[in-house]
């Protein structure tokens, strides 16, 4: 197993290019199941979650070629492999987002059997809204022996809401939208997720011949079509990777430039960083981060888009641990998503978690030590803390990080961090 070793205290300088968005790539790759003929999708990051989904799609009969420039060519052909409809436990257990094949498989092959994703360290992660959505479209759904099995000869358009206890659902919206594009008649999804990654999937499907309107709003209207064809498509830049690098610049009091960014997807993140005192300028597709010496504590509440992403919470926590004064983070999406707080405390941070709130008393100094990654974004938060901590930080269990960040340590090293990957 690998670990990342960081000597903290270096200011980051230079330019980093942001990859395509993992969370857009996954449902778009799954949606290729719906298409007849090859699609070429550009800017797919070379990360473990993409490899896992590629294996699932290959099991389902897809032909996948990766080009060196990050383009994936994915081909499904109508009428072939109709009898393959299973996403097995061995693969789904590696990545919860594998659930995104449920909608496309069901509508295209009339049957889908997807391993129940189960909970994870960031919370319970139920899939009741996914099931509610596809049932509303007329599917029979059973959950037995650890699998969700859904079947329907033909799905039928309907009106449904995806509102749950913690708001709407991102992948649930992707699943229901993907299922509805080939259904009979019109589907209206109320309380749909508005995340840029959901919008990207809708644009991809429309390019392939779907009829989805209301993209970017809470109500999506989908007129079913008979067939979809392969397309060339470039996915949006990863706003969470961008946010992570912005905070890497800010936490080290550095000056860095990010290229290939859509700043409009990062409004809540940029606004909060400006409130903290980080100077951020936007020029076309680039973001320039200039640090100041005085940062201010802030309060943050994670929210569905366009609010503060829960996937940026751990990174903000790392930064706020180094900002003198009291900050409060309230987690509205995954109330238990604070595993990183205990590890940051091992680095000397003063964090008190009460229910879904974390109260942080920041101080300029963290100290390097051994820490363990519990999930992808927690790992990003710990690496950021290591960049500024005094001494050496050993970040263990980095396989979580490799799920979502491509060569993170190499790219931070190019910006001047003293960071390397080592075998344990
Ligand atoms: C996606 C993202 C993940 C991000 C999350 C929230 C991908 C691959 N992953 O995950 O990085 O952290 O959105 O922005 O895109 N819920 C239910 N019932 C359901 C589904 C969800 O109650 O059927 C709850 C969840 O427990 C959570 C909230 O709804 O409290 C939001 O979850 P959801 O948007 O579904 O997250 P994912 O789509 O799994």
mmCIF file of N, CA, C and O in Angstrom, residues 30-96:
data_model
loop_
_atom_site.group_PDB
_atom_site.id
_atom_site.type_symbol
_atom_site.label_atom_id
_atom_site.label_comp_id
_atom_site.label_asym_id
_atom_site.label_seq_id
_atom_site.Cartn_x
_atom_site.Cartn_y
_atom_site.Cartn_z
ATOM 1 N N UNK A 30 -21.770 5.903 -18.064
ATOM 2 C CA UNK A 30 -22.862 4.934 -17.884
ATOM 3 C C UNK A 30 -23.954 5.154 -18.930
ATOM 4 O O UNK A 30 -24.553 4.201 -19.430
ATOM 5 N N UNK A 31 -24.173 6.423 -19.287
ATOM 6 C CA UNK A 31 -25.231 6.732 -20.265
ATOM 7 C C UNK A 31 -24.874 6.228 -21.656
ATOM 8 O O UNK A 31 -25.750 6.130 -22.526
ATOM 9 N N UNK A 32 -23.612 5.875 -21.895
ATOM 10 C CA UNK A 32 -23.229 5.312 -23.197
ATOM 11 C C UNK A 32 -23.947 3.985 -23.453
ATOM 12 O O UNK A 32 -24.092 3.563 -24.596
ATOM 13 N N UNK A 33 -24.397 3.336 -22.359
ATOM 14 C CA UNK A 33 -25.214 2.117 -22.507
ATOM 15 C C UNK A 33 -26.455 2.380 -23.362
ATOM 16 O O UNK A 33 -27.002 1.471 -23.988
ATOM 17 N N UNK A 34 -26.920 3.633 -23.351
ATOM 18 C CA UNK A 34 -28.167 3.985 -24.044
ATOM 19 C C UNK A 34 -27.955 4.235 -25.532
ATOM 20 O O UNK A 34 -28.914 4.336 -26.290
ATOM 21 N N UNK A 35 -26.686 4.416 -25.924
ATOM 22 C CA UNK A 35 -26.386 4.939 -27.260
ATOM 23 C C UNK A 35 -26.048 3.805 -28.227
ATOM 24 O O UNK A 35 -25.398 2.834 -27.836
ATOM 25 N N UNK A 36 -26.438 3.974 -29.480
ATOM 26 C CA UNK A 36 -26.076 2.996 -30.501
ATOM 27 C C UNK A 36 -24.871 3.532 -31.273
ATOM 28 O O UNK A 36 -24.955 4.556 -31.923
ATOM 29 N N UNK A 37 -23.732 2.849 -31.135
ATOM 30 C CA UNK A 37 -22.529 3.286 -31.863
ATOM 31 C C UNK A 37 -21.535 3.976 -30.957
ATOM 32 O O UNK A 37 -21.821 4.259 -29.798
ATOM 33 N N UNK A 38 -20.337 4.238 -31.503
ATOM 34 C CA UNK A 38 -19.236 4.748 -30.679
ATOM 35 C C UNK A 38 -19.405 6.208 -30.254
ATOM 36 O O UNK A 38 -19.906 7.030 -31.015
ATOM 37 N N UNK A 39 -18.979 6.484 -29.019
ATOM 38 C CA UNK A 39 -18.901 7.870 -28.537
ATOM 39 C C UNK A 39 -17.458 8.152 -28.171
ATOM 40 O O UNK A 39 -16.760 7.261 -27.684
ATOM 41 N N UNK A 40 -17.029 9.383 -28.418
ATOM 42 C CA UNK A 40 -15.675 9.785 -28.004
ATOM 43 C C UNK A 40 -15.832 10.878 -26.967
ATOM 44 O O UNK A 40 -16.367 11.946 -27.265
ATOM 45 N N UNK A 41 -15.376 10.581 -25.756
ATOM 46 C CA UNK A 41 -15.572 11.535 -24.654
ATOM 47 C C UNK A 41 -14.206 12.038 -24.214
ATOM 48 O O UNK A 41 -13.340 11.248 -23.817
ATOM 49 N N UNK A 42 -14.041 13.346 -24.328
ATOM 50 C CA UNK A 42 -12.722 13.937 -24.047
ATOM 51 C C UNK A 42 -12.594 14.363 -22.596
ATOM 52 O O UNK A 42 -13.585 14.735 -21.976
ATOM 53 N N UNK A 43 -11.333 14.395 -22.148
ATOM 54 C CA UNK A 43 -10.955 14.868 -20.811
ATOM 55 C C UNK A 43 -11.454 13.975 -19.676
ATOM 56 O O UNK A 43 -11.892 14.469 -18.631
ATOM 57 N N UNK A 44 -11.402 12.685 -19.881
ATOM 58 C CA UNK A 44 -11.771 11.772 -18.795
ATOM 59 C C UNK A 44 -10.540 11.593 -17.905
ATOM 60 O O UNK A 44 -9.477 11.196 -18.396
ATOM 61 N N UNK A 45 -10.632 11.891 -16.610
ATOM 62 C CA UNK A 45 -9.446 11.764 -15.765
ATOM 63 C C UNK A 45 -9.007 10.309 -15.630
ATOM 64 O O UNK A 45 -9.832 9.390 -15.693
ATOM 65 N N UNK A 46 -7.706 10.121 -15.451
ATOM 66 C CA UNK A 46 -7.147 8.766 -15.333
ATOM 67 C C UNK A 46 -7.084 8.400 -13.846
ATOM 68 O O UNK A 46 -6.052 8.513 -13.207
ATOM 69 N N UNK A 47 -8.217 7.991 -13.294
ATOM 70 C CA UNK A 47 -8.333 7.737 -11.852
ATOM 71 C C UNK A 47 -9.057 6.411 -11.625
ATOM 72 O O UNK A 47 -9.719 5.891 -12.526
ATOM 73 N N UNK A 48 -8.965 5.903 -10.403
ATOM 74 C CA UNK A 48 -9.474 4.556 -10.148
ATOM 75 C C UNK A 48 -10.992 4.434 -10.337
ATOM 76 O O UNK A 48 -11.483 3.392 -10.786
ATOM 77 N N UNK A 49 -11.749 5.470 -9.974
ATOM 78 C CA UNK A 49 -13.213 5.367 -10.147
ATOM 79 C C UNK A 49 -13.581 5.162 -11.617
ATOM 80 O O UNK A 49 -14.530 4.433 -11.940
ATOM 81 N N UNK A 50 -12.831 5.801 -12.502
ATOM 82 C CA UNK A 50 -13.095 5.646 -13.945
ATOM 83 C C UNK A 50 -12.732 4.225 -14.376
ATOM 84 O O UNK A 50 -13.454 3.588 -15.156
ATOM 85 N N UNK A 51 -11.637 3.690 -13.820
ATOM 86 C CA UNK A 51 -11.246 2.316 -14.181
ATOM 87 C C UNK A 51 -12.311 1.322 -13.704
ATOM 88 O O UNK A 51 -12.647 0.372 -14.398
ATOM 89 N N UNK A 52 -12.837 1.561 -12.489
ATOM 90 C CA UNK A 52 -13.865 0.653 -11.953
ATOM 91 C C UNK A 52 -15.105 0.667 -12.853
ATOM 92 O O UNK A 52 -15.632 -0.385 -13.223
ATOM 93 N N UNK A 53 -15.560 1.864 -13.219
ATOM 94 C CA UNK A 53 -16.763 1.919 -14.060
ATOM 95 C C UNK A 53 -16.471 1.321 -15.441
ATOM 96 O O UNK A 53 -17.336 0.660 -16.028
ATOM 97 N N UNK A 54 -15.260 1.532 -15.943
ATOM 98 C CA UNK A 54 -14.907 0.941 -17.248
ATOM 99 C C UNK A 54 -15.068 -0.573 -17.176
ATOM 100 O O UNK A 54 -15.590 -1.196 -18.105
ATOM 101 N N UNK A 55 -14.623 -1.174 -16.057
ATOM 102 C CA UNK A 55 -14.735 -2.642 -15.928
ATOM 103 C C UNK A 55 -16.202 -3.063 -15.915
ATOM 104 O O UNK A 55 -16.590 -4.057 -16.515
ATOM 105 N N UNK A 56 -17.022 -2.291 -15.187
ATOM 106 C CA UNK A 56 -18.462 -2.622 -15.136
ATOM 107 C C UNK A 56 -19.059 -2.559 -16.547
ATOM 108 O O UNK A 56 -19.809 -3.446 -16.969
ATOM 109 N N UNK A 57 -18.704 -1.514 -17.284
ATOM 110 C CA UNK A 57 -19.277 -1.349 -18.631
ATOM 111 C C UNK A 57 -18.763 -2.436 -19.571
ATOM 112 O O UNK A 57 -19.506 -2.942 -20.425
ATOM 113 N N UNK A 58 -17.493 -2.838 -19.410
ATOM 114 C CA UNK A 58 -16.964 -3.931 -20.243
ATOM 115 C C UNK A 58 -17.693 -5.245 -19.936
ATOM 116 O O UNK A 58 -18.018 -6.004 -20.845
ATOM 117 N N UNK A 59 -17.977 -5.467 -18.640
ATOM 118 C CA UNK A 59 -18.765 -6.656 -18.256
ATOM 119 C C UNK A 59 -20.124 -6.664 -18.929
ATOM 120 O O UNK A 59 -20.737 -7.703 -19.118
ATOM 121 N N UNK A 60 -20.629 -5.470 -19.207
ATOM 122 C CA UNK A 60 -21.966 -5.349 -19.810
ATOM 123 C C UNK A 60 -21.879 -5.338 -21.340
ATOM 124 O O UNK A 60 -22.854 -5.037 -22.021
ATOM 125 N N UNK A 61 -20.686 -5.602 -21.863
ATOM 126 C CA UNK A 61 -20.540 -5.739 -23.321
ATOM 127 C C UNK A 61 -19.988 -4.497 -24.010
ATOM 128 O O UNK A 61 -19.886 -4.478 -25.241
ATOM 129 N N UNK A 62 -19.640 -3.468 -23.270
ATOM 130 C CA UNK A 62 -19.112 -2.241 -23.886
ATOM 131 C C UNK A 62 -17.670 -2.434 -24.351
ATOM 132 O O UNK A 62 -16.915 -3.208 -23.757
ATOM 133 N N UNK A 63 -17.307 -1.745 -25.435
ATOM 134 C CA UNK A 63 -15.903 -1.761 -25.872
ATOM 135 C C UNK A 63 -15.322 -0.398 -25.520
ATOM 136 O O UNK A 63 -15.877 0.637 -25.911
ATOM 137 N N UNK A 64 -14.230 -0.403 -24.755
ATOM 138 C CA UNK A 64 -13.680 0.869 -24.264
ATOM 139 C C UNK A 64 -12.212 0.971 -24.634
ATOM 140 O O UNK A 64 -11.423 0.068 -24.351
ATOM 141 N N UNK A 65 -11.859 2.076 -25.282
ATOM 142 C CA UNK A 65 -10.445 2.351 -25.582
ATOM 143 C C UNK A 65 -10.074 3.675 -24.983
ATOM 144 O O UNK A 65 -10.769 4.668 -25.196
ATOM 145 N N UNK A 66 -8.948 3.680 -24.254
ATOM 146 C CA UNK A 66 -8.470 4.945 -23.689
ATOM 147 C C UNK A 66 -7.335 5.476 -24.551
ATOM 148 O O UNK A 66 -6.398 4.760 -24.854
ATOM 149 N N UNK A 67 -7.440 6.733 -24.929
ATOM 150 C CA UNK A 67 -6.358 7.356 -25.695
ATOM 151 C C UNK A 67 -5.477 8.133 -24.728
ATOM 152 O O UNK A 67 -5.921 8.539 -23.662
ATOM 153 N N UNK A 68 -4.207 8.380 -25.137
ATOM 154 C CA UNK A 68 -3.259 9.036 -24.230
ATOM 155 C C UNK A 68 -3.703 10.439 -23.821
ATOM 156 O O UNK A 68 -3.342 10.931 -22.761
ATOM 157 N N UNK A 69 -4.473 11.103 -24.686
ATOM 158 C CA UNK A 69 -4.875 12.484 -24.375
ATOM 159 C C UNK A 69 -6.094 12.541 -23.451
ATOM 160 O O UNK A 69 -6.665 13.605 -23.244
ATOM 161 N N UNK A 70 -6.504 11.389 -22.884
ATOM 162 C CA UNK A 70 -7.627 11.405 -21.941
ATOM 163 C C UNK A 70 -8.965 11.183 -22.602
ATOM 164 O O UNK A 70 -10.009 11.282 -21.956
ATOM 165 N N UNK A 71 -8.934 10.856 -23.920
ATOM 166 C CA UNK A 71 -10.223 10.588 -24.584
ATOM 167 C C UNK A 71 -10.588 9.107 -24.411
ATOM 168 O O UNK A 71 -9.743 8.236 -24.551
ATOM 169 N N UNK A 72 -11.840 8.862 -24.066
ATOM 170 C CA UNK A 72 -12.328 7.480 -23.982
ATOM 171 C C UNK A 72 -13.280 7.249 -25.141
ATOM 172 O O UNK A 72 -14.186 8.053 -25.381
ATOM 173 N N UNK A 73 -13.057 6.153 -25.844
ATOM 174 C CA UNK A 73 -13.996 5.790 -26.895
ATOM 175 C C UNK A 73 -14.829 4.635 -26.338
ATOM 176 O O UNK A 73 -14.276 3.610 -25.933
ATOM 177 N N UNK A 74 -16.124 4.824 -26.251
ATOM 178 C CA UNK A 74 -16.999 3.803 -25.654
ATOM 179 C C UNK A 74 -18.044 3.395 -26.683
ATOM 180 O O UNK A 74 -18.743 4.260 -27.231
ATOM 181 N N UNK A 75 -18.140 2.101 -26.933
ATOM 182 C CA UNK A 75 -19.100 1.647 -27.947
ATOM 183 C C UNK A 75 -20.037 0.581 -27.388
ATOM 184 O O UNK A 75 -19.584 -0.442 -26.871
ATOM 185 N N UNK A 76 -21.303 0.868 -27.469
ATOM 186 C CA UNK A 76 -22.341 -0.145 -27.281
ATOM 187 C C UNK A 76 -23.134 -0.207 -28.585
ATOM 188 O O UNK A 76 -23.283 0.815 -29.265
ATOM 189 N N UNK A 77 -23.610 -1.388 -28.921
ATOM 190 C CA UNK A 77 -24.332 -1.533 -30.187
ATOM 191 C C UNK A 77 -25.722 -2.086 -29.901
ATOM 192 O O UNK A 77 -25.852 -3.078 -29.167
ATOM 193 N N UNK A 78 -26.720 -1.430 -30.452
ATOM 194 C CA UNK A 78 -28.110 -1.857 -30.214
ATOM 195 C C UNK A 78 -28.299 -3.333 -30.534
ATOM 196 O O UNK A 78 -27.762 -3.833 -31.532
ATOM 197 N N UNK A 79 -29.030 -4.019 -29.685
ATOM 198 C CA UNK A 79 -29.359 -5.422 -29.952
ATOM 199 C C UNK A 79 -28.305 -6.401 -29.448
ATOM 200 O O UNK A 79 -28.570 -7.585 -29.321
ATOM 201 N N UNK A 80 -27.101 -5.918 -29.152
ATOM 202 C CA UNK A 80 -26.053 -6.834 -28.669
ATOM 203 C C UNK A 80 -26.028 -6.850 -27.137
ATOM 204 O O UNK A 80 -26.291 -5.838 -26.507
ATOM 205 N N UNK A 81 -25.682 -7.989 -26.582
ATOM 206 C CA UNK A 81 -25.488 -8.149 -25.126
ATOM 207 C C UNK A 81 -26.731 -7.838 -24.303
ATOM 208 O O UNK A 81 -26.635 -7.429 -23.142
ATOM 209 N N UNK A 82 -27.918 -8.025 -24.903
ATOM 210 C CA UNK A 82 -29.175 -7.739 -24.189
ATOM 211 C C UNK A 82 -29.295 -8.569 -22.906
ATOM 212 O O UNK A 82 -29.988 -8.171 -21.976
ATOM 213 N N UNK A 83 -28.615 -9.737 -22.875
ATOM 214 C CA UNK A 83 -28.748 -10.618 -21.709
ATOM 215 C C UNK A 83 -27.776 -10.251 -20.582
ATOM 216 O O UNK A 83 -27.744 -10.897 -19.552
ATOM 217 N N UNK A 84 -26.992 -9.208 -20.782
ATOM 218 C CA UNK A 84 -26.065 -8.817 -19.703
ATOM 219 C C UNK A 84 -26.657 -7.602 -18.971
ATOM 220 O O UNK A 84 -26.860 -6.556 -19.577
ATOM 221 N N UNK A 85 -26.946 -7.757 -17.706
ATOM 222 C CA UNK A 85 -27.606 -6.651 -16.987
ATOM 223 C C UNK A 85 -27.160 -6.560 -15.522
ATOM 224 O O UNK A 85 -27.832 -5.943 -14.705
ATOM 225 N N UNK A 86 -26.009 -7.166 -15.195
ATOM 226 C CA UNK A 86 -25.605 -7.219 -13.781
ATOM 227 C C UNK A 86 -24.370 -6.345 -13.518
ATOM 228 O O UNK A 86 -23.385 -6.415 -14.244
ATOM 229 N N UNK A 87 -24.448 -5.527 -12.475
ATOM 230 C CA UNK A 87 -23.260 -4.825 -11.955
ATOM 231 C C UNK A 87 -22.927 -5.499 -10.620
ATOM 232 O O UNK A 87 -23.651 -5.334 -9.626
ATOM 233 N N UNK A 88 -21.848 -6.309 -10.596
ATOM 234 C CA UNK A 88 -21.624 -7.204 -9.454
ATOM 235 C C UNK A 88 -21.050 -6.515 -8.222
ATOM 236 O O UNK A 88 -20.414 -5.455 -8.322
ATOM 237 N N UNK A 89 -21.227 -7.184 -7.097
ATOM 238 C CA UNK A 89 -20.761 -6.678 -5.802
ATOM 239 C C UNK A 89 -19.271 -6.324 -5.825
ATOM 240 O O UNK A 89 -18.871 -5.288 -5.326
ATOM 241 N N UNK A 90 -18.450 -7.183 -6.448
ATOM 242 C CA UNK A 90 -16.989 -6.998 -6.404
ATOM 243 C C UNK A 90 -16.599 -5.628 -6.956
ATOM 244 O O UNK A 90 -15.628 -5.024 -6.509
ATOM 245 N N UNK A 91 -17.348 -5.134 -7.940
ATOM 246 C CA UNK A 91 -17.010 -3.828 -8.521
ATOM 247 C C UNK A 91 -17.779 -2.696 -7.842
ATOM 248 O O UNK A 91 -17.212 -1.648 -7.512
ATOM 249 N N UNK A 92 -19.074 -2.912 -7.591
ATOM 250 C CA UNK A 92 -19.883 -1.833 -6.981
ATOM 251 C C UNK A 92 -19.347 -1.511 -5.583
ATOM 252 O O UNK A 92 -19.352 -0.347 -5.161
ATOM 253 N N UNK A 93 -18.816 -2.528 -4.878
ATOM 254 C CA UNK A 93 -18.325 -2.265 -3.523
ATOM 255 C C UNK A 93 -17.097 -1.354 -3.548
ATOM 256 O O UNK A 93 -16.776 -0.723 -2.559
ATOM 257 N N UNK A 94 -16.430 -1.257 -4.699
ATOM 258 C CA UNK A 94 -15.270 -0.354 -4.788
ATOM 259 C C UNK A 94 -15.702 1.086 -4.987
ATOM 260 O O UNK A 94 -14.941 2.010 -4.751
ATOM 261 N N UNK A 95 -16.895 1.270 -5.519
ATOM 262 C CA UNK A 95 -17.322 2.633 -5.845
ATOM 263 C C UNK A 95 -18.839 2.730 -5.836
ATOM 264 O O UNK A 95 -19.515 2.166 -6.693
ATOM 265 N N UNK A 96 -19.368 3.476 -4.870
ATOM 266 C CA UNK A 96 -20.816 3.623 -4.750
ATOM 267 C C UNK A 96 -21.466 4.185 -6.014
ATOM 268 O O UNK A 96 -22.590 3.862 -6.344
#
